[in-house]
Every structure is written in structure tokens, then in C-alpha cells.
């Protein structure tokens, strides 16, 4: 997948939006699966996976919202443009690399 940040017009981020929508559906299905599962031996793992899946859904819906309001691709922390190659790896990235590193350090 290639993200062309320079592209303007109606097709902007169409591919990203499609990818994110697909991810959203996948994560939603996983969430339903995890919620419906009843194997108590896996309960601990399932709780961790549920948390991770919910976080993914949050991030994906956040990215979809930023595409809709035109702020997609900008760092939510400092407003800098997130490098396209980073968005290509992580379409729902909301921080530029320096802010992300600061966040973790
Ligand atoms: Zn930043």
C-alpha cells in the first residue's frame, strides 16, 4: 500500500480509509470472538487480548475521524506532519516519531 500525502481531492486517503475500515471490521470480529469465548484456561490471555483489541479499535476509529475532519497525517501532540513512510507502516499513527519516543521515555 502506498500513501500519497501530496494527492488532493476526493480520492485523498481513500486507500488508507479502506485499510482502516478493513482493520476496524477485523478487530470488531475479534472482539466479538473474544467476548463470546468461554475457555477459562485462556481467560488471562483473553483479557489482555480484549484490552489490546479495544485499544486498536480506538486508534483506528480515531484515525478515521481525523481523515474525516482533515487532520489525518498531523501529529496530535505537536501538529508536525507524520512521515508518509511511518503512516504506511502504521496507518493509525497519531504521533510523529519524536513525540512517540518522548511518550515512551
Ligand atoms: Zn509530534
Coordinates of C-alpha atoms in Angstrom, one line a residue, residues 58-98:
X58 CA -9.9 3.3 19.5
X59 CA -6.9 4.1 17.4
X60 CA -8.5 3.0 14.2
X61 CA -11.7 5.0 14.8
X62 CA -9.5 8.0 15.8
X63 CA -7.7 7.8 12.5
X64 CA -10.9 7.5 10.5
X65 CA -12.2 10.6 12.4
X66 CA -9.0 12.5 11.6
X67 CA -9.4 11.6 7.9
X68 CA -13.0 12.9 8.0
X69 CA -12.1 16.2 9.7
X70 CA -8.9 16.7 7.6
X71 CA -6.3 16.4 10.3
X72 CA -5.1 13.0 9.3
X73 CA -1.3 12.8 9.0
X74 CA -0.6 15.5 11.5
X75 CA 0.8 14.7 14.9
X76 CA -1.9 15.1 17.6
X77 CA 0.8 16.3 20.0
X78 CA 2.8 18.9 18.1
X79 CA 1.0 19.3 14.8
X80 CA 4.0 18.2 12.7
X81 CA 3.4 16.1 9.6
X82 CA 3.9 12.4 10.3
X83 CA 6.2 11.0 7.7
X84 CA 4.3 9.1 5.0
X85 CA 6.6 6.0 5.4
X86 CA 5.5 5.9 9.1
X87 CA 1.8 6.1 8.1
X88 CA 2.4 3.4 5.6
X89 CA 3.6 1.0 8.3
X90 CA 1.1 2.3 10.9
X91 CA -1.9 3.9 9.2
X92 CA -3.5 4.8 12.6
X93 CA -0.3 6.5 13.9
X94 CA -1.2 9.7 15.7
X95 CA 2.2 10.9 16.9
X96 CA 5.3 11.9 14.9
X97 CA 8.4 9.9 15.8
X98 CA 9.9 12.4 18.3

